[in-house]
Coordinates of N, CA and C and ligand atoms in Angstrom, one line a residue:
M1 N -51.5 -3.7 44.8 CA -51.6 -4.6 43.7 C -50.2 -5.1 43.3
T2 N -50.1 -6.4 42.9 CA -48.8 -6.9 42.5 C -48.2 -6.2 41.3
K3 N -46.9 -5.8 41.4 CA -46.3 -5.1 40.4 C -45.3 -6.0 39.7
S4 N -45.4 -6.1 38.4 CA -44.6 -7.0 37.6 C -43.8 -6.1 36.6
L5 N -42.5 -6.1 36.8 CA -41.6 -5.2 36.0 C -41.1 -6.0 34.8
V6 N -41.2 -5.3 33.6 CA -40.6 -5.9 32.4 C -39.3 -5.1 32.2
I7 N -38.2 -5.9 32.2 CA -36.9 -5.3 32.3 C -35.9 -5.9 31.2
G8 N -34.9 -5.3 30.8 CA -33.9 -5.9 29.9 C -33.2 -4.8 29.2
Q9 N -32.3 -5.3 28.3 CA -31.5 -4.4 27.5 C -32.4 -3.7 26.5
T10 N -31.9 -2.6 26.0 CA -32.8 -1.8 25.0 C -33.0 -2.7 23.7
N11 N -34.2 -2.6 23.2 CA -34.5 -3.2 21.9 C -34.8 -4.7 22.0
V12 N -34.9 -5.3 23.2 CA -35.1 -6.7 23.3 C -36.6 -7.1 23.0
G13 N -37.5 -6.1 23.0 CA -38.9 -6.4 22.8 C -39.8 -6.2 24.0
K14 N -39.4 -5.4 25.0 CA -40.2 -5.2 26.2 C -41.6 -4.6 25.9
T15 N -41.6 -3.6 25.1 CA -42.8 -2.9 24.9 C -43.8 -3.8 24.0
C16 N -43.2 -4.4 23.0 CA -43.9 -5.3 22.2 C -44.6 -6.4 23.0
F17 N -43.8 -6.9 24.0 CA -44.3 -7.9 24.9 C -45.5 -7.4 25.7
A18 N -45.3 -6.2 26.3 CA -46.3 -5.6 27.2 C -47.6 -5.4 26.5
I19 N -47.5 -4.9 25.2 CA -48.7 -4.6 24.5 C -49.4 -5.9 24.0
N20 N -48.6 -6.8 23.5 CA -49.2 -8.0 22.9 C -49.7 -9.0 24.0
F21 N -49.1 -8.9 25.2 CA -49.6 -9.7 26.3 C -50.9 -9.2 26.8
A22 N -51.1 -7.9 26.8 CA -52.4 -7.3 27.2 C -53.4 -7.7 26.1
D23 N -53.0 -7.7 24.9 CA -54.0 -8.1 23.8 C -54.3 -9.6 24.0
Y24 N -53.4 -10.4 24.3 CA -53.6 -11.9 24.6 C -54.6 -12.1 25.7
L25 N -54.6 -11.2 26.7 CA -55.5 -11.3 27.8 C -56.9 -10.6 27.5
G26 N -57.0 -10.2 26.3 CA -58.3 -9.7 25.8 C -58.6 -8.2 26.1
I27 N -57.5 -7.4 26.4 CA -57.7 -6.0 26.6 C -57.8 -5.3 25.2
K28 N -58.9 -4.6 25.0 CA -59.1 -4.0 23.7 C -58.5 -2.6 23.6
E29 N -58.6 -1.8 24.7 CA -58.1 -0.5 24.8 C -57.0 -0.5 25.8
L30 N -55.8 0.0 25.4 CA -54.7 -0.1 26.3 C -54.6 1.3 27.1
K31 N -54.8 1.2 28.4 CA -54.7 2.4 29.2 C -53.4 2.5 29.9
F32 N -52.5 3.3 29.4 CA -51.2 3.4 30.0 C -51.1 4.5 31.0
T33 N -50.5 4.2 32.2 CA -50.1 5.3 33.1 C -48.6 5.5 32.8
I34 N -48.3 6.7 32.5 CA -46.9 7.0 32.1 C -46.2 7.8 33.2
R35 N -45.1 7.3 33.7 CA -44.3 8.1 34.7 C -43.0 8.5 34.2
Q36 N -42.9 9.8 34.0 CA -41.6 10.4 33.5 C -40.6 10.3 34.6
P37 N -39.3 10.1 34.3 CA -38.2 10.1 35.3 C -38.3 11.3 36.2
A38 N -38.7 12.5 35.8 CA -38.8 13.6 36.6 C -40.0 13.6 37.6
G39 N -40.8 12.6 37.4 CA -42.0 12.4 38.4 C -43.3 12.7 37.8
F40 N -43.4 13.4 36.6 CA -44.7 13.7 36.1 C -45.5 12.4 35.7
L41 N -46.8 12.5 35.9 CA -47.6 11.4 35.7 C -48.7 11.8 34.6
S42 N -48.9 10.9 33.6 CA -50.0 11.2 32.7 C -50.6 9.8 32.3
K43 N -51.8 10.0 31.6 CA -52.5 8.7 31.1 C -52.6 8.8 29.6
Q44 N -52.5 7.7 29.0 CA -52.7 7.7 27.5 C -53.4 6.4 27.1
T45 N -54.4 6.5 26.3 CA -55.2 5.4 25.9 C -54.9 5.1 24.4
Y46 N -54.6 3.9 24.0 CA -54.3 3.5 22.7 C -55.2 2.3 22.2
E47 N -55.5 2.3 20.9 CA -56.0 1.1 20.3 C -54.7 0.2 20.1
L48 N -55.0 -1.1 20.1 CA -53.8 -2.0 20.0 C -52.8 -1.7 18.9
Q49 N -53.4 -1.6 17.7 CA -52.5 -1.4 16.5 C -51.8 -0.1 16.6
T50 N -52.4 0.9 17.1 CA -51.8 2.3 17.2 C -50.6 2.1 18.2
A51 N -50.9 1.4 19.3 CA -49.8 1.3 20.3 C -48.6 0.6 19.7
L52 N -48.9 -0.5 19.0 CA -47.7 -1.2 18.4 C -47.0 -0.3 17.4
K53 N -47.7 0.4 16.6 CA -47.1 1.3 15.6 C -46.3 2.4 16.3
E54 N -46.8 3.0 17.3 CA -46.2 4.2 17.9 C -45.1 3.9 19.0
L55 N -45.3 2.8 19.7 CA -44.4 2.5 20.8 C -43.4 1.4 20.6
V56 N -43.6 0.6 19.6 CA -42.6 -0.5 19.3 C -41.8 -0.1 18.1
C57 N -40.5 -0.2 18.2 CA -39.6 0.4 17.1 C -38.2 -0.3 17.1
P58 N -37.6 -0.5 15.9 CA -36.3 -1.1 15.9 C -35.2 -0.2 16.4
E59 N -35.5 1.0 16.6 CA -34.5 2.0 17.2 C -34.2 1.7 18.7
E60 N -33.0 2.0 19.2 CA -32.8 1.8 20.6 C -33.4 2.9 21.4
H61 N -33.8 2.6 22.6 CA -34.3 3.6 23.6 C -35.6 4.3 23.1
T62 N -36.5 3.6 22.5 CA -37.8 4.1 22.1 C -38.6 4.5 23.4
T63 N -38.5 3.6 24.4 CA -39.2 3.9 25.7 C -38.2 4.6 26.6
K64 N -38.7 5.8 27.1 CA -37.8 6.6 27.9 C -38.5 6.9 29.2
E65 N -39.5 6.1 29.6 CA -40.2 6.3 30.9 C -40.8 5.0 31.3
I66 N -41.5 5.1 32.4 CA -42.3 3.9 32.8 C -43.7 3.9 32.2
Q67 N -44.1 2.8 31.7 CA -45.4 2.7 31.1 C -46.1 1.5 31.7
E68 N -47.2 1.8 32.5 CA -47.9 0.8 33.3 C -49.2 0.4 32.7
I69 N -49.5 -0.8 32.6 CA -50.9 -1.3 32.2 C -51.4 -2.2 33.3
Q70 N -52.7 -2.0 33.6 CA -53.3 -2.9 34.6 C -53.9 -4.1 33.8
L71 N -53.5 -5.3 34.3 CA -54.0 -6.5 33.6 C -54.9 -7.3 34.5
K72 N -55.8 -8.0 33.9 CA -56.7 -9.0 34.7 C -56.4 -10.4 34.2
L73 N -55.9 -11.2 35.1 CA -55.6 -12.6 34.6 C -56.8 -13.5 35.1
P74 N -57.4 -14.2 34.2 CA -58.5 -15.1 34.6 C -58.0 -16.2 35.6
A75 N -58.6 -16.3 36.7 CA -58.2 -17.3 37.8 C -59.5 -17.8 38.4
G76 N -59.7 -19.1 38.2 CA -60.9 -19.7 38.7 C -62.2 -19.0 38.1
K77 N -63.1 -18.6 39.0 CA -64.3 -17.9 38.6 C -64.1 -16.4 38.5
G78 N -62.9 -16.0 38.9 CA -62.7 -14.5 38.9 C -61.4 -14.1 38.2
Y79 N -60.8 -13.0 38.7 CA -59.6 -12.5 38.1 C -58.6 -12.2 39.2
Q80 N -57.3 -12.2 38.8 CA -56.3 -11.7 39.6 C -55.7 -10.4 38.9
R81 N -55.5 -9.4 39.6 CA -55.0 -8.2 38.9 C -53.5 -8.0 39.1
V82 N -52.9 -7.5 38.1 CA -51.4 -7.3 38.1 C -51.1 -6.0 37.3
N83 N -50.2 -5.2 37.9 CA -49.7 -4.0 37.2 C -48.5 -4.4 36.4
L84 N -48.6 -4.4 35.1 CA -47.5 -4.7 34.2 C -46.7 -3.4 33.9
I85 N -45.4 -3.4 34.2 CA -44.7 -2.2 34.1 C -43.6 -2.3 33.0
D86 N -43.8 -1.6 31.9 CA -42.7 -1.5 30.8 C -41.7 -0.4 31.2
S87 N -40.5 -0.7 30.9 CA -39.4 0.3 31.4 C -38.4 0.7 30.3
C88 N -37.7 1.7 30.6 CA -36.6 2.1 29.7 C -35.5 1.0 29.7
G89 N -35.1 0.6 28.5 CA -34.0 -0.4 28.4 C -32.7 0.0 29.0
L90 N -32.0 -1.0 29.4 CA -30.7 -0.8 30.0 C -29.5 -1.0 29.0
I91 N -28.4 -0.4 29.2 CA -27.2 -0.7 28.5 C -26.0 -0.8 29.4
E92 N -25.0 -1.4 28.9 CA -23.8 -1.5 29.7 C -23.0 -0.1 29.6
G93 N -22.4 0.3 30.6 CA -21.7 1.6 30.6 C -22.6 2.8 30.8
I94 N -22.1 4.0 30.5 CA -22.8 5.2 30.8 C -23.3 5.8 29.4
H95 N -24.6 6.0 29.4 CA -25.2 6.6 28.1 C -24.8 8.1 28.0
P96 N -24.5 8.5 26.8 CA -24.1 10.0 26.7 C -25.3 10.9 27.0
Q97 N -26.5 10.5 26.8 CA -27.6 11.5 26.9 C -28.2 11.4 28.4
E98 N -28.3 12.6 29.0 CA -28.8 12.6 30.4 C -30.2 12.0 30.5
E99 N -31.0 12.4 29.5 CA -32.4 11.9 29.5 C -32.5 10.3 29.7
I100 N -31.6 9.7 28.9 CA -31.6 8.2 29.0 C -31.0 7.7 30.3
R101 N -30.0 8.4 30.8 CA -29.4 8.0 32.1 C -30.4 8.1 33.2
L102 N -31.2 9.2 33.2 CA -32.3 9.3 34.2 C -33.3 8.2 34.1
A103 N -33.7 7.9 32.8 CA -34.7 6.9 32.6 C -34.2 5.5 33.0
M104 N -32.9 5.3 32.8 CA -32.4 4.0 33.2 C -32.3 3.9 34.8
A105 N -32.0 5.0 35.4 CA -32.0 5.0 36.9 C -33.5 4.7 37.4
Q106 N -34.4 5.3 36.7 CA -35.8 5.0 37.1 C -36.2 3.5 36.9
T107 N -35.7 2.9 35.9 CA -35.9 1.5 35.7 C -35.3 0.7 36.9
L108 N -34.0 1.1 37.3 CA -33.4 0.4 38.4 C -34.1 0.6 39.7
R109 N -34.7 1.8 39.9 CA -35.5 2.0 41.2 C -36.7 1.1 41.2
K110 N -37.3 0.9 40.0 CA -38.5 0.0 39.9 C -38.2 -1.4 40.3
I111 N -37.0 -1.9 40.1 CA -36.7 -3.2 40.5 C -37.0 -3.4 42.0
Q112 N -36.6 -2.4 42.8 CA -36.8 -2.5 44.2 C -38.3 -2.6 44.6
E113 N -39.1 -1.8 43.8 CA -40.5 -1.6 44.1 C -41.4 -2.8 43.6
S114 N -40.8 -3.6 42.7 CA -41.7 -4.6 42.0 C -41.6 -5.9 42.7
N115 N -42.7 -6.7 42.6 CA -42.7 -8.0 43.3 C -42.2 -9.1 42.3
I116 N -42.6 -8.9 41.0 CA -42.2 -9.9 40.0 C -41.3 -9.2 38.9
I117 N -40.2 -9.9 38.6 CA -39.4 -9.4 37.5 C -39.5 -10.3 36.3
L118 N -39.9 -9.7 35.1 CA -39.8 -10.5 33.9 C -38.6 -9.9 33.1
H119 N -37.6 -10.7 33.0 CA -36.3 -10.2 32.3 C -36.3 -10.7 30.9
L120 N -36.4 -9.8 30.0 CA -36.4 -10.2 28.5 C -34.9 -10.2 28.0
I121 N -34.6 -11.3 27.3 CA -33.4 -11.4 26.7 C -33.6 -11.7 25.2
D122 N -32.9 -11.0 24.3 CA -33.1 -11.2 22.9 C -32.2 -12.3 22.4
L123 N -32.9 -13.5 22.2 CA -32.1 -14.7 21.8 C -31.3 -14.5 20.5
S124 N -31.8 -13.7 19.6 CA -31.2 -13.5 18.3 C -29.9 -12.8 18.4
K125 N -29.7 -12.1 19.5 CA -28.4 -11.3 19.7 C -27.3 -12.1 20.3
L126 N -27.6 -13.3 20.9 CA -26.6 -13.9 21.7 C -25.4 -14.4 20.9
N127 N -25.6 -14.8 19.7 CA -24.4 -15.4 19.0 C -23.6 -14.3 18.2
T128 N -24.0 -13.1 18.4 CA -23.1 -12.0 17.8 C -21.8 -11.9 18.6
R129 N -21.9 -12.4 19.8 CA -20.7 -12.4 20.7 C -19.8 -13.5 20.3
R130 N -18.5 -13.2 20.3 CA -17.5 -14.1 19.8 C -17.5 -15.4 20.6
L131 N -17.6 -15.3 22.0 CA -17.5 -16.5 22.8 C -18.9 -17.0 23.2
K132 N -19.9 -16.5 22.5 CA -21.3 -16.9 22.8 C -21.5 -16.8 24.3
E133 N -20.9 -15.8 24.9 CA -21.1 -15.6 26.4 C -22.3 -14.6 26.6
L134 N -22.9 -14.7 27.7 CA -24.0 -13.8 28.0 C -23.5 -12.4 28.3
P135 N -24.3 -11.4 27.9 CA -23.9 -10.0 28.2 C -23.8 -9.8 29.7
E136 N -22.8 -9.1 30.2 CA -22.6 -8.9 31.6 C -23.8 -8.3 32.2
L137 N -24.5 -7.4 31.5 CA -25.7 -6.7 32.1 C -26.8 -7.7 32.4
D138 N -27.0 -8.7 31.5 CA -28.0 -9.7 31.8 C -27.6 -10.6 32.9
L139 N -26.3 -10.9 33.0 CA -25.8 -11.7 34.2 C -26.1 -11.0 35.5
E140 N -25.8 -9.6 35.5 CA -26.0 -8.9 36.7 C -27.5 -8.9 37.1
I141 N -28.4 -8.7 36.1 CA -29.8 -8.7 36.4 C -30.2 -10.1 37.0
Y142 N -29.7 -11.1 36.3 CA -30.0 -12.5 36.8 C -29.5 -12.7 38.2
N143 N -28.2 -12.4 38.4 CA -27.7 -12.7 39.8 C -28.4 -11.9 40.9
Y144 N -28.8 -10.7 40.6 CA -29.5 -9.9 41.6 C -30.9 -10.4 41.8
C145 N -31.6 -10.6 40.7 CA -33.1 -10.9 40.8 C -33.4 -12.3 41.2
K146 N -32.6 -13.2 40.9 CA -33.0 -14.6 41.1 C -33.0 -15.0 42.6
T147 N -32.3 -14.2 43.4 CA -32.3 -14.5 44.8 C -33.3 -13.6 45.6
K148 N -33.5 -12.4 45.1 CA -34.3 -11.4 45.8 C -35.7 -11.3 45.4
K149 N -36.0 -11.7 44.1 CA -37.3 -11.4 43.6 C -37.9 -12.7 43.0
C150 N -39.2 -12.6 42.8 CA -39.9 -13.6 42.0 C -39.5 -13.3 40.5
Y151 N -38.9 -14.2 39.9 CA -38.1 -13.9 38.7 C -38.2 -14.9 37.6
A152 N -38.4 -14.4 36.3 CA -38.3 -15.3 35.2 C -37.6 -14.6 34.0
I153 N -36.9 -15.4 33.2 CA -36.3 -14.9 32.0 C -37.3 -15.2 30.8
L154 N -37.7 -14.2 30.1 CA -38.5 -14.4 28.9 C -37.5 -14.3 27.7
A155 N -37.2 -15.5 27.2 CA -36.2 -15.6 26.1 C -36.9 -15.3 24.8
N156 N -36.7 -14.0 24.3 CA -37.6 -13.5 23.3 C -37.0 -13.7 21.8
K157 N -37.9 -13.6 20.9 CA -37.7 -13.6 19.4 C -37.5 -15.1 19.0
I158 N -38.1 -16.0 19.7 CA -38.0 -17.4 19.4 C -38.5 -17.8 18.0
D159 N -39.3 -16.8 17.4 CA -39.7 -17.0 16.0 C -38.6 -17.0 15.0
L160 N -37.4 -16.4 15.4 CA -36.3 -16.3 14.5 C -35.5 -17.6 14.6
K161 N -35.0 -18.1 13.5 CA -34.2 -19.4 13.5 C -33.0 -19.3 14.3
I162 N -32.3 -18.2 14.2 CA -31.0 -17.9 14.9 C -31.3 -18.0 16.4
A163 N -32.5 -17.5 16.8 CA -32.8 -17.5 18.3 C -33.1 -18.9 18.8
R164 N -33.7 -19.7 18.0 CA -33.9 -21.1 18.4 C -32.6 -21.9 18.7
N165 N -31.6 -21.6 17.8 CA -30.3 -22.2 18.1 C -29.7 -21.8 19.4
N166 N -30.0 -20.5 19.8 CA -29.3 -20.0 21.0 C -30.1 -20.3 22.3
L167 N -31.3 -20.8 22.2 CA -32.1 -21.1 23.4 C -31.4 -22.1 24.2
E168 N -30.9 -23.2 23.6 CA -30.2 -24.3 24.3 C -29.0 -23.7 25.1
F169 N -28.3 -22.8 24.5 CA -27.1 -22.3 25.2 C -27.5 -21.5 26.4
L170 N -28.6 -20.7 26.3 CA -29.1 -20.0 27.5 C -29.6 -20.9 28.6
Q171 N -30.3 -22.0 28.2 CA -30.8 -22.9 29.1 C -29.7 -23.7 29.9
E172 N -28.7 -24.0 29.1 CA -27.5 -24.7 29.8 C -26.8 -23.8 30.7
R173 N -26.8 -22.5 30.4 CA -26.0 -21.5 31.2 C -26.8 -21.1 32.4
L174 N -28.1 -21.0 32.3 CA -28.8 -20.4 33.5 C -29.9 -21.4 34.1
G175 N -30.1 -22.5 33.5 CA -31.0 -23.5 34.0 C -32.4 -23.4 33.3
H176 N -33.0 -24.5 33.0 CA -34.2 -24.6 32.2 C -35.4 -24.0 32.9
E177 N -35.4 -24.2 34.2 CA -36.7 -23.9 35.0 C -37.0 -22.4 35.0
I178 N -36.0 -21.6 34.9 CA -36.2 -20.1 35.1 C -36.6 -19.4 33.7
I179 N -36.4 -20.2 32.6 CA -36.5 -19.6 31.3 C -37.8 -19.9 30.6
I180 N -38.5 -18.9 30.1 CA -39.7 -19.1 29.3 C -39.5 -18.6 27.9
P181 N -39.4 -19.5 26.9 CA -39.2 -19.0 25.5 C -40.4 -18.3 25.0
I182 N -40.3 -17.2 24.4 CA -41.5 -16.5 23.9 C -41.2 -15.8 22.5
S183 N -42.2 -15.5 21.8 CA -42.1 -14.5 20.8 C -43.1 -13.4 21.1
A184 N -42.6 -12.3 21.5 CA -43.5 -11.1 21.9 C -44.3 -10.7 20.7
L185 N -43.6 -10.8 19.5 CA -44.3 -10.4 18.3 C -45.5 -11.3 17.9
Y186 N -45.3 -12.6 18.0 CA -46.3 -13.5 17.5 C -47.1 -14.2 18.7
Q187 N -46.9 -13.6 19.9 CA -47.6 -14.1 21.1 C -47.4 -15.6 21.4
Q188 N -46.2 -16.0 21.2 CA -45.9 -17.4 21.5 C -45.4 -17.5 22.9
G189 N -45.7 -18.5 23.6 CA -45.2 -18.7 25.0 C -46.0 -18.0 26.0
F190 N -47.0 -17.3 25.6 CA -47.8 -16.4 26.5 C -48.6 -17.2 27.6
K191 N -49.0 -18.4 27.2 CA -49.7 -19.2 28.1 C -48.8 -19.5 29.3
E192 N -47.6 -19.8 29.1 CA -46.6 -20.1 30.1 C -46.3 -18.9 31.0
V193 N -46.3 -17.7 30.3 CA -46.1 -16.5 31.1 C -47.2 -16.2 32.0
K194 N -48.4 -16.4 31.5 CA -49.6 -16.3 32.3 C -49.6 -17.2 33.5
K195 N -49.3 -18.4 33.3 CA -49.2 -19.5 34.3 C -48.2 -19.0 35.4
F196 N -47.0 -18.6 34.9 CA -46.0 -18.1 35.9 C -46.5 -17.0 36.8
L197 N -47.2 -16.0 36.1 CA -47.7 -14.9 36.9 C -48.7 -15.3 37.9
L198 N -49.7 -16.1 37.4 CA -50.8 -16.6 38.3 C -50.2 -17.4 39.5
K199 N -49.2 -18.1 39.3 CA -48.5 -18.9 40.4 C -47.9 -18.0 41.4
N200 N -47.6 -16.8 41.0 CA -46.8 -15.9 41.9 C -47.5 -14.7 42.4
L201 N -48.8 -14.6 42.0 CA -49.5 -13.3 42.5 C -49.9 -13.5 43.9
Ligands
GTP1 N1 -38.8 -11.2 15.2 C1 -39.2 -10.6 16.4 N2 -39.0 -9.3 16.6 C2 -39.4 -8.8 17.7 C3 -40.0 -9.6 18.8 N3 -40.3 -8.8 19.8 C4 -39.9 -7.5 19.4 N4 -39.4 -7.5 18.2 C5 -38.9 -6.4 17.4 O1 -37.8 -5.8 18.1 C6 -37.8 -4.4 18.0 C7 -37.8 -3.8 19.4 O2 -39.0 -4.0 20.0 P1 -39.5 -3.1 21.2 O3 -40.7 -3.7 21.8 O4 -39.6 -1.6 20.8 O5 -38.2 -3.2 22.2 P2 -38.0 -2.5 23.6 O6 -37.2 -3.5 24.4 O7 -39.2 -2.0 24.2 O8 -37.0 -1.4 23.1 P3 -36.6 0.1 23.8 O9 -37.9 0.6 24.4 O10 -36.1 0.9 22.7 O11 -35.6 -0.3 24.9 C8 -39.0 -4.0 17.2 O12 -38.6 -3.9 15.8 C9 -39.9 -5.2 17.3 O13 -40.8 -5.4 16.2 C10 -40.2 -11.0 18.5 O14 -40.7 -11.7 19.3 N5 -39.7 -11.4 17.3
MG2 MG1 -39.8 -0.1 24.7

């Protein structure tokens, strides 16, 4: 089955996107397969609201493992299946906690195994940088994935005013065609994400 990895810095909205995108596709019960960095595998089923409450959080590194959900995308008279993989957020430099370092290494391994990369960038964070420059980590993901993988940037938190101002900067810097503006929280831009996935399954 096609594997689509949701990747990005910590706290950009990866888990919120994975859960709400599943909701958008009509999934009532979220069945996660959880892969710990040490290799242990478990399953967990959530109601939508419980998943949002327990797994989405303003703290950094809420997700410390791989969380996979199987999605069915309506295509013609049938469905196309895709495995949506939520991952531990990445940071620049070396994290002091071993648990997080191992989880980040697991995320990096998943890049190799995945067919499609959905790279989330938090638009609202872009202008906290003095030169309005893109974070090095996002540039590295972009440079690696754009040539090797089927790749899109999901420019997240477009519901925030500050984010809308920064979208233009991102588009100028990396090109319009690769960027899909979304709000993971309010399910905006999901039609375009679905279209992108269907085109590439
Ligand atoms: N305004 C706004 N907030 C969002 C959006 N998406 C996510 N958030 C908020 O951003 C915070 C982080 O969301 P998560 O989904 O936990 O982010 P993550 O990337 O999975 O974070 P880690 O697992 O900790 O790396 C939460 O407080 C969310 O409510 C969005 O589209 N708009
Ligand atoms: Mg998360």
